[in-house]
Short mmCIF file of N, CA and C in Angstrom, two decimals:
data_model
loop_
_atom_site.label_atom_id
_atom_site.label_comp_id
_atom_site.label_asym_id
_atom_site.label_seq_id
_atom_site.Cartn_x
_atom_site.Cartn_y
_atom_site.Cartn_z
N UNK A 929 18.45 11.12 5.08
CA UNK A 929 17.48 11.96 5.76
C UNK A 929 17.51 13.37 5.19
N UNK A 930 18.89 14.13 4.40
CA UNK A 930 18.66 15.04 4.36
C UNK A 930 18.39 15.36 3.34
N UNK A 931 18.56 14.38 2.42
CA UNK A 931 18.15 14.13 0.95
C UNK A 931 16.46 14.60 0.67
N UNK A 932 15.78 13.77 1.95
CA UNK A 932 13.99 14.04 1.44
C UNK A 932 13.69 14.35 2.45
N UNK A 933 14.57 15.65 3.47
CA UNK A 933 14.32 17.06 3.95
C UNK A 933 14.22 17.73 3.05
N UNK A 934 15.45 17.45 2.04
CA UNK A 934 15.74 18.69 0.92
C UNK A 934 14.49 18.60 0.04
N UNK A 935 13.69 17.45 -0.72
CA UNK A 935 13.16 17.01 -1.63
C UNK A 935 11.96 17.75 -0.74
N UNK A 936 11.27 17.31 0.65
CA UNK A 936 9.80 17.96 0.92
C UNK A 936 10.16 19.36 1.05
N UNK A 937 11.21 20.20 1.21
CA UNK A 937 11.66 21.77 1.51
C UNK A 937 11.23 22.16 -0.20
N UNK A 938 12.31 21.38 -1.14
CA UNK A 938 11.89 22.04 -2.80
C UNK A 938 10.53 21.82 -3.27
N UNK A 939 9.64 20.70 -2.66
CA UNK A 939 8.26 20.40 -3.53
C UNK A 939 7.30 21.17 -2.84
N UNK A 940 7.15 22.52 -1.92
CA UNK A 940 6.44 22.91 -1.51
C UNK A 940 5.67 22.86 0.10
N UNK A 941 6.77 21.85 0.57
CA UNK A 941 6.89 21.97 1.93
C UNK A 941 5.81 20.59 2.80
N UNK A 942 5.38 20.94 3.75
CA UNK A 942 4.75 20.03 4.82
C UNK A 942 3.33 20.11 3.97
N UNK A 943 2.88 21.01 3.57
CA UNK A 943 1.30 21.11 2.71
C UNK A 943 1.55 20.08 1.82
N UNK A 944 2.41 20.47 1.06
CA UNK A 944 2.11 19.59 0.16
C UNK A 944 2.57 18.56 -0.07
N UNK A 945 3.05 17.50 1.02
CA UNK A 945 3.04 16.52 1.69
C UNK A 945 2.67 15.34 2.07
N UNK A 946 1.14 17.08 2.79
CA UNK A 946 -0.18 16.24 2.94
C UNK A 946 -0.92 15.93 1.58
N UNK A 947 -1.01 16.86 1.07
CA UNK A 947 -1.74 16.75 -0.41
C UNK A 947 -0.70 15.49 -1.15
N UNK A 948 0.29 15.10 -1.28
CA UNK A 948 1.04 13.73 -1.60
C UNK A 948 0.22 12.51 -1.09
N UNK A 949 0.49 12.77 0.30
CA UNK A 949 0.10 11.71 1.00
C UNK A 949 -1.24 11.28 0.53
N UNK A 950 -2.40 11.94 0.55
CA UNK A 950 -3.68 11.46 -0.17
C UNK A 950 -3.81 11.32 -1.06
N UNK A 951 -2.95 11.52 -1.48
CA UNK A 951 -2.94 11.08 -3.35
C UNK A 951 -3.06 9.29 -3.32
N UNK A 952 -1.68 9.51 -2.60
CA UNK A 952 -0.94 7.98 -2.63
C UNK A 952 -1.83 7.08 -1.83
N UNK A 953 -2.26 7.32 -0.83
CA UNK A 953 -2.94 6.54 0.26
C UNK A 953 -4.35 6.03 -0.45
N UNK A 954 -4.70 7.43 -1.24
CA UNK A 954 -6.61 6.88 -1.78
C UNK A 954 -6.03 6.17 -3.27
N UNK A 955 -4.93 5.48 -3.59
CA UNK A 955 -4.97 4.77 -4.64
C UNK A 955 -4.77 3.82 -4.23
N UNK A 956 -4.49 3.38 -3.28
CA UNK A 956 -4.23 1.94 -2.56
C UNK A 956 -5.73 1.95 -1.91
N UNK A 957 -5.81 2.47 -0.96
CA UNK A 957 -7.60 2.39 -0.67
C UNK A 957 -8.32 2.18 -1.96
N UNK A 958 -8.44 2.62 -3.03
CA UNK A 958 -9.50 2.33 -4.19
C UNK A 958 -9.42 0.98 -4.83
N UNK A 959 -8.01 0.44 -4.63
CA UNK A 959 -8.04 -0.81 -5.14
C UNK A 959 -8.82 -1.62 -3.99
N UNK A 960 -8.28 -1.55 -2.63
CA UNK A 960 -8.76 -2.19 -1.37
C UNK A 960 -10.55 -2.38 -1.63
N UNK A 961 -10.83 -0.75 -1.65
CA UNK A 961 -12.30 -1.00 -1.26
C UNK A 961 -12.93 -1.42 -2.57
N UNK A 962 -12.09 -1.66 -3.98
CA UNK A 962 -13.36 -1.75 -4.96
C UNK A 962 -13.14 -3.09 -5.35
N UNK A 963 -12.32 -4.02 -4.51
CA UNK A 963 -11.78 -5.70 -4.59
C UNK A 963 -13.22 -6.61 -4.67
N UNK A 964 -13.95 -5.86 -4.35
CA UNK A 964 -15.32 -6.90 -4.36
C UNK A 964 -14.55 -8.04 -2.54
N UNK A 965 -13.85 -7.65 -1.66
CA UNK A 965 -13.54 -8.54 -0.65
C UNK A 965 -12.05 -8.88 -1.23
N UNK A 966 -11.53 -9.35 -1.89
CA UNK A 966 -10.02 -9.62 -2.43
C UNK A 966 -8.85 -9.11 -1.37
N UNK A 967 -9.25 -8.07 -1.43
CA UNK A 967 -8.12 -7.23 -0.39
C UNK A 967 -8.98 -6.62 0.58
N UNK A 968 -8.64 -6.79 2.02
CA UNK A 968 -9.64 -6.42 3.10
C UNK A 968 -8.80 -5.11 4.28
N UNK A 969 -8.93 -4.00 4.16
CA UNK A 969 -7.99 -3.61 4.95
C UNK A 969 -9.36 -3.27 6.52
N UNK A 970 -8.18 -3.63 7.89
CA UNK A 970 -9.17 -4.10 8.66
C UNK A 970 -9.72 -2.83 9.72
N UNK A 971 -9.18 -1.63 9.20
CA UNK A 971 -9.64 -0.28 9.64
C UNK A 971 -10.51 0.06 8.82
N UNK A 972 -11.71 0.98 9.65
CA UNK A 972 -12.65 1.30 9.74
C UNK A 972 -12.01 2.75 9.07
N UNK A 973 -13.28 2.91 7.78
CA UNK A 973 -12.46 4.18 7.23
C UNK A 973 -11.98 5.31 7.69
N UNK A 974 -12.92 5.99 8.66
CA UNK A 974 -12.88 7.68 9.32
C UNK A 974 -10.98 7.63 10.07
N UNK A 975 -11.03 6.29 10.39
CA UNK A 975 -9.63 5.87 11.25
C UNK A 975 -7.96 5.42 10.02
N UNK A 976 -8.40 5.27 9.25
CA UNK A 976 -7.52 5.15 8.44
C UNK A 976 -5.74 6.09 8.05
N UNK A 977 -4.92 5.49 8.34
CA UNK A 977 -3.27 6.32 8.10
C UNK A 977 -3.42 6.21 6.51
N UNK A 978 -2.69 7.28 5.96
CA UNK A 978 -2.03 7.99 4.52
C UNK A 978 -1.07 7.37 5.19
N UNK A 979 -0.20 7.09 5.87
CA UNK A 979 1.15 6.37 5.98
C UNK A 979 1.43 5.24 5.61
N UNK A 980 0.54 4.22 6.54
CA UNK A 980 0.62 2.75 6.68
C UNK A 980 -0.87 2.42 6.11
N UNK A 981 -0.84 1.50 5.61
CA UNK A 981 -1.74 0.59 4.78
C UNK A 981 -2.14 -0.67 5.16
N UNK A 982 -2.40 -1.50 5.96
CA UNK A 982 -2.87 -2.74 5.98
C UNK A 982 -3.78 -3.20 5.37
N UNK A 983 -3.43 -4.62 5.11
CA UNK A 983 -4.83 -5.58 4.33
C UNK A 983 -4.34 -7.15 4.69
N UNK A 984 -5.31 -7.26 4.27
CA UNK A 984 -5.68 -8.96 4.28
C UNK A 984 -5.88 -9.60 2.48
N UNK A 985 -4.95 -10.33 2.51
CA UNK A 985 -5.63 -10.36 0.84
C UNK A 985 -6.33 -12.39 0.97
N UNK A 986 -7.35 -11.89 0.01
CA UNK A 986 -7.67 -13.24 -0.32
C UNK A 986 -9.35 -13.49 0.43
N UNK A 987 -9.37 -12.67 1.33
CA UNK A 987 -11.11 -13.11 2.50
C UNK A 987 -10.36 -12.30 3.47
N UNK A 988 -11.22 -12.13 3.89
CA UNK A 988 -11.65 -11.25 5.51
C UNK A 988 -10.80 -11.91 6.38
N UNK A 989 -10.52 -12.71 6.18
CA UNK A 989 -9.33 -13.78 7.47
C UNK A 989 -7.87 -13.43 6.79
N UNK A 990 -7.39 -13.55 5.21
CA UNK A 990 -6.51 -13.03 4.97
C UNK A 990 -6.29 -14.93 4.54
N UNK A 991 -5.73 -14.92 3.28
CA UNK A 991 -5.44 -16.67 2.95
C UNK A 991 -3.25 -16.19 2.80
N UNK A 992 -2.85 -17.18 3.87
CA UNK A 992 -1.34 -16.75 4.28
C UNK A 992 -0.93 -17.29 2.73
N UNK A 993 -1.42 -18.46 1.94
CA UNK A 993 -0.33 -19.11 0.85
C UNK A 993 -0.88 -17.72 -0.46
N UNK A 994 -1.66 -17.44 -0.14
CA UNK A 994 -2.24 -16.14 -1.34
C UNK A 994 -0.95 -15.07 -1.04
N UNK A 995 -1.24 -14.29 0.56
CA UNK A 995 -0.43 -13.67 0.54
C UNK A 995 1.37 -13.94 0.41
N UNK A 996 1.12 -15.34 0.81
CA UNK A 996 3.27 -14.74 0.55
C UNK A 996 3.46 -15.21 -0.73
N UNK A 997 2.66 -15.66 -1.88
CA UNK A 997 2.69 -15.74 -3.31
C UNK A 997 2.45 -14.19 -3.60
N UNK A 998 1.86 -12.86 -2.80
CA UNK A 998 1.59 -11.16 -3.30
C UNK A 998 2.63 -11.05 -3.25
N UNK A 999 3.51 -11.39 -1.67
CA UNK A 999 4.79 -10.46 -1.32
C UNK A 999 5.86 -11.47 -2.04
N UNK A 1000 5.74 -12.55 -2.48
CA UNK A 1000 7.08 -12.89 -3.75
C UNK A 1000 7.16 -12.34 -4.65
N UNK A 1001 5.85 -12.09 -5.43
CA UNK A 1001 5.81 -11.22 -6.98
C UNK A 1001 6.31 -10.14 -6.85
N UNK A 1002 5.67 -9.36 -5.38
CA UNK A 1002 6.01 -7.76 -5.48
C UNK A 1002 7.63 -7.85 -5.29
N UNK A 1003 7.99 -8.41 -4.45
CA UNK A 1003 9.79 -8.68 -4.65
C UNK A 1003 10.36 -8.59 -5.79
N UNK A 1004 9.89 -9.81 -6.46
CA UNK A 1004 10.37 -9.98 -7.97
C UNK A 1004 10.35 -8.50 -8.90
N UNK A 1005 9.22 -7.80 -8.04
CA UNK A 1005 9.35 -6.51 -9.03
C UNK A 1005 9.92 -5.24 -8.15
N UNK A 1006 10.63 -5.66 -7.53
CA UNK A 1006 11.66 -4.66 -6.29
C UNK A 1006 10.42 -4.02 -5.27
N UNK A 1007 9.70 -4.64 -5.15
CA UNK A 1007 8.25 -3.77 -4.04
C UNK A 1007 9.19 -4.71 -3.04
N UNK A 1008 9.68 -3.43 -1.58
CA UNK A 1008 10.09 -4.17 -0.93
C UNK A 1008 9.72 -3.56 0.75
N UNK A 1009 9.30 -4.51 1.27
CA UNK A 1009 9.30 -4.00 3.20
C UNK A 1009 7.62 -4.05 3.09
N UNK A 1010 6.60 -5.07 2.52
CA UNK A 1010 5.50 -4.67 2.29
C UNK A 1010 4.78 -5.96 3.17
N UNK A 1011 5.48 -6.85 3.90
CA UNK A 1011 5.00 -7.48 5.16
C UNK A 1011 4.79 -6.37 6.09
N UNK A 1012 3.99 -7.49 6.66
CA UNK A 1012 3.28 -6.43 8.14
C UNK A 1012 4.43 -6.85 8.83
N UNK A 1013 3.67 -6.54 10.26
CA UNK A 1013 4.90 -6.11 11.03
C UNK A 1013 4.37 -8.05 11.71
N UNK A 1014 5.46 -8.32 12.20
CA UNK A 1014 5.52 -9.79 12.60
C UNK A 1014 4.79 -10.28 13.61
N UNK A 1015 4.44 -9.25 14.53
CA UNK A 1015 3.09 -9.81 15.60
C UNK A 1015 1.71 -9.95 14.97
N UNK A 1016 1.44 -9.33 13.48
CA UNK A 1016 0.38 -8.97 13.29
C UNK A 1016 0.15 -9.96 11.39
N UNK A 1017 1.36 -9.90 10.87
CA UNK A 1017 1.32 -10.57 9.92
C UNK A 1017 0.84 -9.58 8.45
N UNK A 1018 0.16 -10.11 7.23
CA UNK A 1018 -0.42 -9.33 6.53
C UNK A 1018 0.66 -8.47 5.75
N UNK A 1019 -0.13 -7.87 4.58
CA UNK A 1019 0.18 -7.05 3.93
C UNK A 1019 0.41 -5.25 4.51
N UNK A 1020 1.32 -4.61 4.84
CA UNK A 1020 1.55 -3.15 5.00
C UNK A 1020 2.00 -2.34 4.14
N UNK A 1021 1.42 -1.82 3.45
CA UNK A 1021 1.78 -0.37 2.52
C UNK A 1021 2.54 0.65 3.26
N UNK A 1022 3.74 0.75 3.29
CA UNK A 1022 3.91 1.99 4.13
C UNK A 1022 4.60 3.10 3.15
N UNK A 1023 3.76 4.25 3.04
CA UNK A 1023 3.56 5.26 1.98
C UNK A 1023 4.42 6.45 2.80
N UNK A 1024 5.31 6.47 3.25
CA UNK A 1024 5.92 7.61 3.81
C UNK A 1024 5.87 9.00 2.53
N UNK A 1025 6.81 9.54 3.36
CA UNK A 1025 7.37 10.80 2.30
C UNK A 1025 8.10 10.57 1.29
N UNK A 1026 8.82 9.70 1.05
CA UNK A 1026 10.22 8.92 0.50
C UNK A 1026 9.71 8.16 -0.72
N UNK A 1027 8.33 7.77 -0.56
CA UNK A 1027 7.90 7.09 -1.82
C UNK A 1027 6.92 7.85 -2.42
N UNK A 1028 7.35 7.72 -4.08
CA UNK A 1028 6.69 9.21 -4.57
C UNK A 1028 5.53 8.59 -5.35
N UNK A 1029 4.88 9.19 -5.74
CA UNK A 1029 3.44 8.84 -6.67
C UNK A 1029 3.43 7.42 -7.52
N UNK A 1030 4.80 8.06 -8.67
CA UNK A 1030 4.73 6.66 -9.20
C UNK A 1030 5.28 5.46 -8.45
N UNK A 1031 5.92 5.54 -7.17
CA UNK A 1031 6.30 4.25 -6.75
C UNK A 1031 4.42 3.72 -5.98
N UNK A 1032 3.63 4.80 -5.54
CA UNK A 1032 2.32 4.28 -5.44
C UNK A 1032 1.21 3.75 -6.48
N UNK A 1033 1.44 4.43 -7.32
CA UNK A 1033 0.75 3.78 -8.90
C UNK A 1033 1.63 2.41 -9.19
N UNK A 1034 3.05 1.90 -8.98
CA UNK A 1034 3.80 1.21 -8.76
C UNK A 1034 2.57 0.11 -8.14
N UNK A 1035 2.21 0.19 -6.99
CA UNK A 1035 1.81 -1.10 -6.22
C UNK A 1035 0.45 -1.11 -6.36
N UNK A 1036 -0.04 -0.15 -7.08
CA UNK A 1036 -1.40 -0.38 -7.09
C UNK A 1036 -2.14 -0.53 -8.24
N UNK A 1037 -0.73 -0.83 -9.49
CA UNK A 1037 -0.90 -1.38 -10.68
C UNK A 1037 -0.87 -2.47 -10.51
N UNK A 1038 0.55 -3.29 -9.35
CA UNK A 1038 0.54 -4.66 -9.01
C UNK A 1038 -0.63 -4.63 -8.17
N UNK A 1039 -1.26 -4.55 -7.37
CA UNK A 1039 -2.37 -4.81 -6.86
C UNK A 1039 -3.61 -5.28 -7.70
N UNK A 1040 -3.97 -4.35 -8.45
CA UNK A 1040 -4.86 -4.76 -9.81
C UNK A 1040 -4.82 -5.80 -10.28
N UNK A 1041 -3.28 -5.62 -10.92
CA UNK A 1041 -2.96 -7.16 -11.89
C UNK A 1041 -3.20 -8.56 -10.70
N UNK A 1042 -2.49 -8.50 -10.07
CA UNK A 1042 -2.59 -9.87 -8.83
C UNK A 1042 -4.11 -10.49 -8.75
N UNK A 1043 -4.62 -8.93 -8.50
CA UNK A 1043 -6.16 -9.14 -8.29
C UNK A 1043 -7.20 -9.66 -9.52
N UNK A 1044 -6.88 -9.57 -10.20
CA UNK A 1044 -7.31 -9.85 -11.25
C UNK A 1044 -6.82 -11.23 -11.93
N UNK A 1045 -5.37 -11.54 -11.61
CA UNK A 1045 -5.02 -13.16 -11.62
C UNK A 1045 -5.46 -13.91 -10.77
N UNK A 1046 -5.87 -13.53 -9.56
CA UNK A 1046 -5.92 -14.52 -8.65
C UNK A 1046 -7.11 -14.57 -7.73
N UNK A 1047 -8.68 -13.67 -8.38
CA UNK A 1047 -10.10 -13.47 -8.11
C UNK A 1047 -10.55 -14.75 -8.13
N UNK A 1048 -11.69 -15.11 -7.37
CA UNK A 1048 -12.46 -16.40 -8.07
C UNK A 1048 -13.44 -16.10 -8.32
#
């Protein structure tokens, strides 16, 4: 904890944070919304968290053997804690403070690639 107190205190504080946070959040949104449907996240944009990320991959319903073939690969490539939460199921991005740019270019390079293996 006091590690990335110290890290948001040296990078310019709570501002720039926020300015992190949208960095990271609209690169996962750009893959989401430009999937042609592939990846469906099920908030309505104006409502949308820079924190947490949800989607559905595969159709609007979310195909479960698509997704736990996303969350094995992303494992395989150390992407880890990217299940939803267990009442709800799905894919969760959760983009805190702690994960920095490139660990978001990180998943939204795998996002691409997946998407692009596994489109019909």
């Amino acid at each position: 904890m006091v590690l990335v107190l110290e890290r948001i205190k040296n990078n310019g504080g709570a501002a720039a944070m926020e300015k992190l946070s949208s960095i990271k959040s609209q690169m996962i949104y750009e893959i989401t919304d430009n999937s042609q449907g592939f990846y469906v996240c099920p908030v309505e944009p104006q409502s949308r968290s820079k924190m947490n990320i949800p989607s559905l991959t595969g159709n609007t319903k979310g195909d479960d053997a698509l997704e736990k073939t996303f969350l094995d690969k992303a494992l395989e490539l150390n992407m880890l804690s990217l299940k939803g939460h267990r009442s709800v199921g799905r894919i969760r991005a959760s983009l805190y403070n702690a994960v920095t740019i490139e660990d978001a270019q990180k998943l939204a390079s795998f996002m691409k690639n997946f998407l692009e293996m596994h489109q019909l």
